[in-house]
Tab-separated table of C-alpha atoms in Angstrom:
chain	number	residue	atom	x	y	z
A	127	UNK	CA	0.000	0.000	0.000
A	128	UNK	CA	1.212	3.401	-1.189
A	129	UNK	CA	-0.845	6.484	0.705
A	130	UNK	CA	-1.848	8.450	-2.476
A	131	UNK	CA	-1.097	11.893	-0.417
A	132	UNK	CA	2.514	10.948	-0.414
A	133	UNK	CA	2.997	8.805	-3.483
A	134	UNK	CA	7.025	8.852	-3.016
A	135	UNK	CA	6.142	6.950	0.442
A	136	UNK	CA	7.893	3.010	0.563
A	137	UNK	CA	5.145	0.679	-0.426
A	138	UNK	CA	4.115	-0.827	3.024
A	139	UNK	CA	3.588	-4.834	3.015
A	140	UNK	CA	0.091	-5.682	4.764
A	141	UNK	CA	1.011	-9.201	5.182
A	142	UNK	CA	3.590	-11.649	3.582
A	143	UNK	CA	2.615	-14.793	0.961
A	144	UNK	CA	1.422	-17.886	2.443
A	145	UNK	CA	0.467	-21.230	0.311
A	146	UNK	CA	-2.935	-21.350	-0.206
A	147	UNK	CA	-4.168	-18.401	1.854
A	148	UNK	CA	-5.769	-15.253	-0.268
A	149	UNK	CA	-6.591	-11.377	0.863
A	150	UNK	CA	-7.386	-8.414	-1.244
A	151	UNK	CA	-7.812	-5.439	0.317
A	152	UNK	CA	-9.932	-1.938	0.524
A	153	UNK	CA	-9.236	0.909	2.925
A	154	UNK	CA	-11.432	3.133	4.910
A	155	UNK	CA	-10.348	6.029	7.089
A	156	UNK	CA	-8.103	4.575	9.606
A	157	UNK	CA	-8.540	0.822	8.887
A	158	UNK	CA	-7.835	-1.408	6.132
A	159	UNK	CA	-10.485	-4.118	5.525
A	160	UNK	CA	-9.465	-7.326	4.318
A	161	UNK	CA	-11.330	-9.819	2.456
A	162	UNK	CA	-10.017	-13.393	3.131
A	163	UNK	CA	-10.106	-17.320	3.094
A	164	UNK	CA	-7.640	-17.587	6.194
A	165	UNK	CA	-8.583	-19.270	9.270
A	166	UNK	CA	-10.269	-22.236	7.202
A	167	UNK	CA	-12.721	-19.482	6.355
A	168	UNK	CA	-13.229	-21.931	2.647
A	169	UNK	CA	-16.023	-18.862	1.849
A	170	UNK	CA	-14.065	-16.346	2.937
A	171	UNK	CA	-14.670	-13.391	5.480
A	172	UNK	CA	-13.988	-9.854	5.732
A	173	UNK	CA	-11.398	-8.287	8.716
A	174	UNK	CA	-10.189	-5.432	10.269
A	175	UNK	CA	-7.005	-4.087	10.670
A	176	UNK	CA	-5.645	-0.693	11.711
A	177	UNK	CA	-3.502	1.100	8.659
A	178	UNK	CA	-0.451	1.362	10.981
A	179	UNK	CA	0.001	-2.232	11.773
A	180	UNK	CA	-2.047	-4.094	9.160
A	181	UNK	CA	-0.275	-7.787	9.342
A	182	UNK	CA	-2.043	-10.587	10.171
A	183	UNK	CA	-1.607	-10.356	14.170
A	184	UNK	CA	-3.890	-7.328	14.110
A	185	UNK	CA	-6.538	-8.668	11.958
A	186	UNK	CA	-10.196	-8.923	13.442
A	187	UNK	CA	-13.414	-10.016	11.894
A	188	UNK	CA	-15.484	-7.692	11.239
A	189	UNK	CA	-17.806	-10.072	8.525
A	190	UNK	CA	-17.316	-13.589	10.311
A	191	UNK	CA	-17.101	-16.136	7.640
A	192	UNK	CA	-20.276	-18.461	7.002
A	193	UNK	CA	-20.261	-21.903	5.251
A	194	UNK	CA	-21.747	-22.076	1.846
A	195	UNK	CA	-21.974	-18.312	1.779
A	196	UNK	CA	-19.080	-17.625	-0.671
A	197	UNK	CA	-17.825	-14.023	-0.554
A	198	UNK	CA	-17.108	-12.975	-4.224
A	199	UNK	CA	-16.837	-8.898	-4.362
A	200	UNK	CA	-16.497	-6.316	-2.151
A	201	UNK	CA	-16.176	-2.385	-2.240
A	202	UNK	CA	-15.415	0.194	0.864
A	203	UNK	CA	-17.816	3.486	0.703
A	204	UNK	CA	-17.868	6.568	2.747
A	205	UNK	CA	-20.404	5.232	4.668
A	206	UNK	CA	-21.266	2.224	4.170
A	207	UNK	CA	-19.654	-1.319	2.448
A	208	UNK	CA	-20.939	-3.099	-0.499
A	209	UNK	CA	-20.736	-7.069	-0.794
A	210	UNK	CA	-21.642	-9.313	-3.748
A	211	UNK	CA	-22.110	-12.668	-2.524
A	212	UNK	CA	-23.499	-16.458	-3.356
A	213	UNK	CA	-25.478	-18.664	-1.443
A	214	UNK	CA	-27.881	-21.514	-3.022
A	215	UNK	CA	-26.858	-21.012	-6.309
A	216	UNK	CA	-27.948	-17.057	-6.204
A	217	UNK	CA	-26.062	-14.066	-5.805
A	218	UNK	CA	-26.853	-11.094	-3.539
A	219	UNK	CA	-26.210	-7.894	-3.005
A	220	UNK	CA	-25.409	-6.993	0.557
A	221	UNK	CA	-25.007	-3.544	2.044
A	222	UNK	CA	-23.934	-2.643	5.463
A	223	UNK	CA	-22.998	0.273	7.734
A	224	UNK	CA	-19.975	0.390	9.472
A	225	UNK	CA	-22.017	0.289	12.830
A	226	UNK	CA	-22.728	-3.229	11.601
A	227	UNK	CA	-26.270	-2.659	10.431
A	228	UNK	CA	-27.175	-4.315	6.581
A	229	UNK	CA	-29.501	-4.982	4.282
A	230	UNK	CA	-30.006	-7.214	1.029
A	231	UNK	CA	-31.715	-6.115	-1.993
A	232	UNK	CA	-34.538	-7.653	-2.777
A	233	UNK	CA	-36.355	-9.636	-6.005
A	234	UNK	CA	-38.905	-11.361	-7.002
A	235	UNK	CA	-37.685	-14.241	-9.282
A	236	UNK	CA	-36.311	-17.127	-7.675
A	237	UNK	CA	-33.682	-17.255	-10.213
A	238	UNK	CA	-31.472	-14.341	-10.839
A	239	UNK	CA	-28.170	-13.393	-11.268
A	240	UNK	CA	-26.259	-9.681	-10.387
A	241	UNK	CA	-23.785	-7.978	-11.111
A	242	UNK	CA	-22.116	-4.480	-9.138
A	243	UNK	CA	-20.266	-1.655	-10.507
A	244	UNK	CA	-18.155	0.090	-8.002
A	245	UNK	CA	-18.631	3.510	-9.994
A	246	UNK	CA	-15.673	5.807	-9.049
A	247	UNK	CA	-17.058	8.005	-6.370
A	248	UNK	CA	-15.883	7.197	-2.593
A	249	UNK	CA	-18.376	9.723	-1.230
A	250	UNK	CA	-21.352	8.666	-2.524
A	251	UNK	CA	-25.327	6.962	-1.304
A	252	UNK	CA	-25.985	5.569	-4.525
A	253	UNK	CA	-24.591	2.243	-6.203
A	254	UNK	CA	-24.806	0.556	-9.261
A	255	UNK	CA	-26.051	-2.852	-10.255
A	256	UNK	CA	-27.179	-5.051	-13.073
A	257	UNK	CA	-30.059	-7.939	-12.749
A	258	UNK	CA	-31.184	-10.288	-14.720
A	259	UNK	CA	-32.806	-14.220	-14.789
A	260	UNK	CA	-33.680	-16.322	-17.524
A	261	UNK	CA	-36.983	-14.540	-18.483
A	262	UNK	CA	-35.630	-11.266	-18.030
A	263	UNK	CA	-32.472	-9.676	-20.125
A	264	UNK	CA	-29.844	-7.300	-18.071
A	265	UNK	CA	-31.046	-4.487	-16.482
A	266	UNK	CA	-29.048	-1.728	-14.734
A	267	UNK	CA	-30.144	0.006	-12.043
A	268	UNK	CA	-29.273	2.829	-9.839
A	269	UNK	CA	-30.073	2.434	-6.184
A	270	UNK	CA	-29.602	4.632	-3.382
A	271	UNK	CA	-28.231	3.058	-0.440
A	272	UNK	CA	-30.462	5.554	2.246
A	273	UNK	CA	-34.173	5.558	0.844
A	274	UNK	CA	-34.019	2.351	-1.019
A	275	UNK	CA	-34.832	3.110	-4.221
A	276	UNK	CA	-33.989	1.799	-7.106
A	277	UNK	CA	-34.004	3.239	-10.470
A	278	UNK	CA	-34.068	1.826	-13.957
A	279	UNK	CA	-31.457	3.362	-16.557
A	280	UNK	CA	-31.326	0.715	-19.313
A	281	UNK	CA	-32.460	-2.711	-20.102
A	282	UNK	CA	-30.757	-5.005	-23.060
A	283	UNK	CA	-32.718	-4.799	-26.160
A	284	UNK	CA	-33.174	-8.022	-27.987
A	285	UNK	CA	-33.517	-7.126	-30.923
A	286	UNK	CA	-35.762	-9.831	-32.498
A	287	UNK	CA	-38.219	-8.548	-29.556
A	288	UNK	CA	-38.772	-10.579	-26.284
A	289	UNK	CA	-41.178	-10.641	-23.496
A	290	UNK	CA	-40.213	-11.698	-20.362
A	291	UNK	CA	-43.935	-12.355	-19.042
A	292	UNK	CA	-44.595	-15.264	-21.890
A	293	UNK	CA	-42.033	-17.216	-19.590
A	294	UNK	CA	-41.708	-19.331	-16.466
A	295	UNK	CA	-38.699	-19.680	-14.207
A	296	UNK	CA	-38.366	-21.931	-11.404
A	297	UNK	CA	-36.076	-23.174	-8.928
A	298	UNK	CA	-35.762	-26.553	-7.067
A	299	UNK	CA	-33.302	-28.692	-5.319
A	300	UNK	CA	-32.600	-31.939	-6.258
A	301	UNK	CA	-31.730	-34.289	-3.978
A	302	UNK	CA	-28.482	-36.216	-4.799
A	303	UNK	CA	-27.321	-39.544	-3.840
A	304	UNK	CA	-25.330	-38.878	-0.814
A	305	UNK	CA	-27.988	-36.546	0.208
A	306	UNK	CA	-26.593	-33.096	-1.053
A	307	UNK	CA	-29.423	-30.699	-1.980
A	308	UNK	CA	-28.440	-29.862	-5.657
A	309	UNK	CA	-29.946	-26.494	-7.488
A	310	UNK	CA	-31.619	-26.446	-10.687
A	311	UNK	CA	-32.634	-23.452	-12.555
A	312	UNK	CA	-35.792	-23.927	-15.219
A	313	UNK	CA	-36.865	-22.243	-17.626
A	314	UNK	CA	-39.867	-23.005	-19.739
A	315	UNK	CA	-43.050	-21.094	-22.159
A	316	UNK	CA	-45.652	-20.454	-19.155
A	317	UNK	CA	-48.036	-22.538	-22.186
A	318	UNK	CA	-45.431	-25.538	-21.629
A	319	UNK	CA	-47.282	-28.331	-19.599
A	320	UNK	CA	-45.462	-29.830	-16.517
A	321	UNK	CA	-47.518	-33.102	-16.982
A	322	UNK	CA	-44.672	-35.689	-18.453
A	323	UNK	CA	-44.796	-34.601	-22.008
A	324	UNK	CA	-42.630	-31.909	-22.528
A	325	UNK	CA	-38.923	-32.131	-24.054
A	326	UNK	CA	-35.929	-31.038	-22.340
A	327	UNK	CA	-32.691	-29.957	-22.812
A	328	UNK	CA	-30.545	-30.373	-19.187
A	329	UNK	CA	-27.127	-28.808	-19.243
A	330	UNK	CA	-24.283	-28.282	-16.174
A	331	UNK	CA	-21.351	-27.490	-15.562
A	332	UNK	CA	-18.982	-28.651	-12.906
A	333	UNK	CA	-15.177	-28.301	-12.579
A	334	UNK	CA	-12.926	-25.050	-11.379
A	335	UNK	CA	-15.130	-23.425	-9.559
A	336	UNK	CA	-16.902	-22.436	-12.689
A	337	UNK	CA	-20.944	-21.343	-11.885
A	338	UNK	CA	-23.515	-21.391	-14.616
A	339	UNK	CA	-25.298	-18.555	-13.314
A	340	UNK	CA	-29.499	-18.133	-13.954
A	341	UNK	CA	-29.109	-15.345	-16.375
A	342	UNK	CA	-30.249	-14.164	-19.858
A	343	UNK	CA	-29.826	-16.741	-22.261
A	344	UNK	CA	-31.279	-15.611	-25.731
A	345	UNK	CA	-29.842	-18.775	-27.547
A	346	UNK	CA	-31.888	-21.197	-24.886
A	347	UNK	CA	-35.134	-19.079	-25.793
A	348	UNK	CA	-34.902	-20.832	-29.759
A	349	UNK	CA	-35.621	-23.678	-27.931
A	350	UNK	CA	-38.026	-22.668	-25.204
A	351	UNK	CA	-40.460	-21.223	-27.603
A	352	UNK	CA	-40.894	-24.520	-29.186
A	353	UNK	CA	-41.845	-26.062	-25.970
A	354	UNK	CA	-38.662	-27.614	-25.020
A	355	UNK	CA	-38.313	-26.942	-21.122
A	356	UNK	CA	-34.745	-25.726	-20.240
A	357	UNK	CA	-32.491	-26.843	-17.158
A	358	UNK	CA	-29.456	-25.941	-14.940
A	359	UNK	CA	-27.998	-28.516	-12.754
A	360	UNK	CA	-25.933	-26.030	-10.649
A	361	UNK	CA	-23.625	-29.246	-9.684
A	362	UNK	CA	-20.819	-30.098	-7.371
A	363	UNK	CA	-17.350	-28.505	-8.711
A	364	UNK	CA	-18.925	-25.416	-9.490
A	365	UNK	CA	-19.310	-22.913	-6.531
A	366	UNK	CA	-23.130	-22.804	-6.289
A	367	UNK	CA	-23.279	-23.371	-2.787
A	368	UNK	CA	-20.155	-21.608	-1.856
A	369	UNK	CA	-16.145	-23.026	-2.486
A	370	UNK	CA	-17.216	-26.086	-0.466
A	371	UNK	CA	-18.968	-27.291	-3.122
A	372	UNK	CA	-16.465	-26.664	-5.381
A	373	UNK	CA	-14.055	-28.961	-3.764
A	374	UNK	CA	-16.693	-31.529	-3.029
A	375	UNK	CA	-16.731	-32.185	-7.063
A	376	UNK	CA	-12.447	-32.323	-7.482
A	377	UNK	CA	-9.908	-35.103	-6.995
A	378	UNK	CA	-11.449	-38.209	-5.262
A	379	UNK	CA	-14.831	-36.274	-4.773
A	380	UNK	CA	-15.174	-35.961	-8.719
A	381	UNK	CA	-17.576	-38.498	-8.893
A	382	UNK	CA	-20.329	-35.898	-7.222
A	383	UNK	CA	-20.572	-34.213	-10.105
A	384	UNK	CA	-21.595	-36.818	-12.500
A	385	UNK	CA	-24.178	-38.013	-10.254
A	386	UNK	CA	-25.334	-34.720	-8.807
A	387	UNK	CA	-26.013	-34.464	-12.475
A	388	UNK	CA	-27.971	-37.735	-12.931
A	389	UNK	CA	-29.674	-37.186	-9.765
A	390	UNK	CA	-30.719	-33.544	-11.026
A	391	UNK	CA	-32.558	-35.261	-14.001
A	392	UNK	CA	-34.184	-37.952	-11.691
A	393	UNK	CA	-35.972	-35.429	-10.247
A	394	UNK	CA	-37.068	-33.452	-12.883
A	395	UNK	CA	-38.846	-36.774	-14.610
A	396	UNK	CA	-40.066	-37.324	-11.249
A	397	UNK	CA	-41.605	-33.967	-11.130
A	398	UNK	CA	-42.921	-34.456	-14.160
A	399	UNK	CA	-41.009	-31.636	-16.466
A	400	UNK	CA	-40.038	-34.355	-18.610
A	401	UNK	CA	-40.075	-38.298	-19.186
């Protein structure tokens, strides 16, 4: 860290390298918060540290970490913090005081995907974000942080045409064989039946960490609007669930994600999406 009032300063080291142990870091006013996976926190969790003596002795939690809520962005305000994070195969934006009060933002679908833009003003209420699900191509928003409010400044156009109420999306878990509760995202024509007879196309994805997230797909609609239903088997080696369930589908655990992905279409025959 270089203090940009005295840009000739030494860089100061907040903590050295160790294998396997990852921090970024933002600053606010006297502190330096710290976003990291150390202290087996797999998900990672946010601490504080003064700017003085920032190593690794003097780190505290301020965001304690919590299983299969994975961490993925996060942005220091005047006044208040912004986190983007994943849980059950959605993410969510999170924003919270420095007093420790927060709140999410809230939506209707029960498949969505976001997406923040840090913007480049330090002093500001208002935030920037961009939502969409498989019904519903990317919208930004503006939303200020104080009142609540949220307010629409574009939407993708597609430009064949596309409306979002002609369409279902649902979300359920599947249950796999060892037990694990496994997401699926579905899209389908709200004039598709659920009664056995519809086609569908089930896809996943599971190694890296890699998430196939429930957003706008306008290739998947060619499909949909012939009846086919479409799937997401959010599946062990991705990071639905957090990085847990990333390395519950690697090495000697591959196997999960072949029949997390078996057991995902189980469940949708049984539910009677497809035979």
């Amino acid at each position: 860290a270089i203090p940009a009032a005295d840009p000739g300063a030494p860089p100061m080291l907040i903590a050295p390298r160790i294998e396997q142990q990852l921090y970024s870091v933002e600053h606010h006013g006297d502190e330096f918060l710290i976003t990291t996976n150390a202290d087996d926190a797999v998900d990672f969790k946010i601490v504080r540290a003064p700017v003085g003596q920032p190593g690794r002795d003097n780190w505290v939690d301020w965001v304690p970490h919590e299983a299969g809520t994975q961490i993925l962005s996060f942005v220091a305000y005047a006044d208040f913090s912004l986190r983007l994070e994943r849980r059950d195969a959605l993410t969510q934006i999170v924003i919270a005081d420095y007093a420790g009060d927060e709140h999410e933002i809230a939506f209707d679908q029960p498949a969505y995907d976001l997406g923040i833009n840090a913007g480049l003003e330090y002093d500001t209420e208002r935030i920037r974000f961009v939502y969409q699900s498989p019904s519903q191509p990317a919208q930004t928003f503006d939303y200020d942080v104080t009142t609540r409010e949220r307010t629409l400044r574009k939407t993708r156009e597609v430009p064949s045409g596309h409306d979002p109420s002609l369409y279902v999306v649902e979300r359920i878990d599947a249950p796999s064989a060892d037990g694990a509760a496994i997401p699926v995202t579905i899209l389908r024509l709200e004039t598709t039946p659920v009664d056995g007879t519809a086609p569908l196309l089930l896809y996943g994805y599971g190694s890296y960490g890699s998430t196939i997230t429930p957003r706008f797909n306008a290739n998947a609609l060619s499909l949909v609007d012939r009846g086919l239903v479409y799937a997401i088997a959010h599946v062990r080696g991705g990071a639905a669930r957090g990085r847990q369930w990333y390395l519950d589908g690697k090495l000697d655990k591959k196997a999960n994600t072949f029949t997390d992905f078996v057991a995902v279409a189980e469940a949708l025959i049984e539910r009677d999406y497809t035979a």
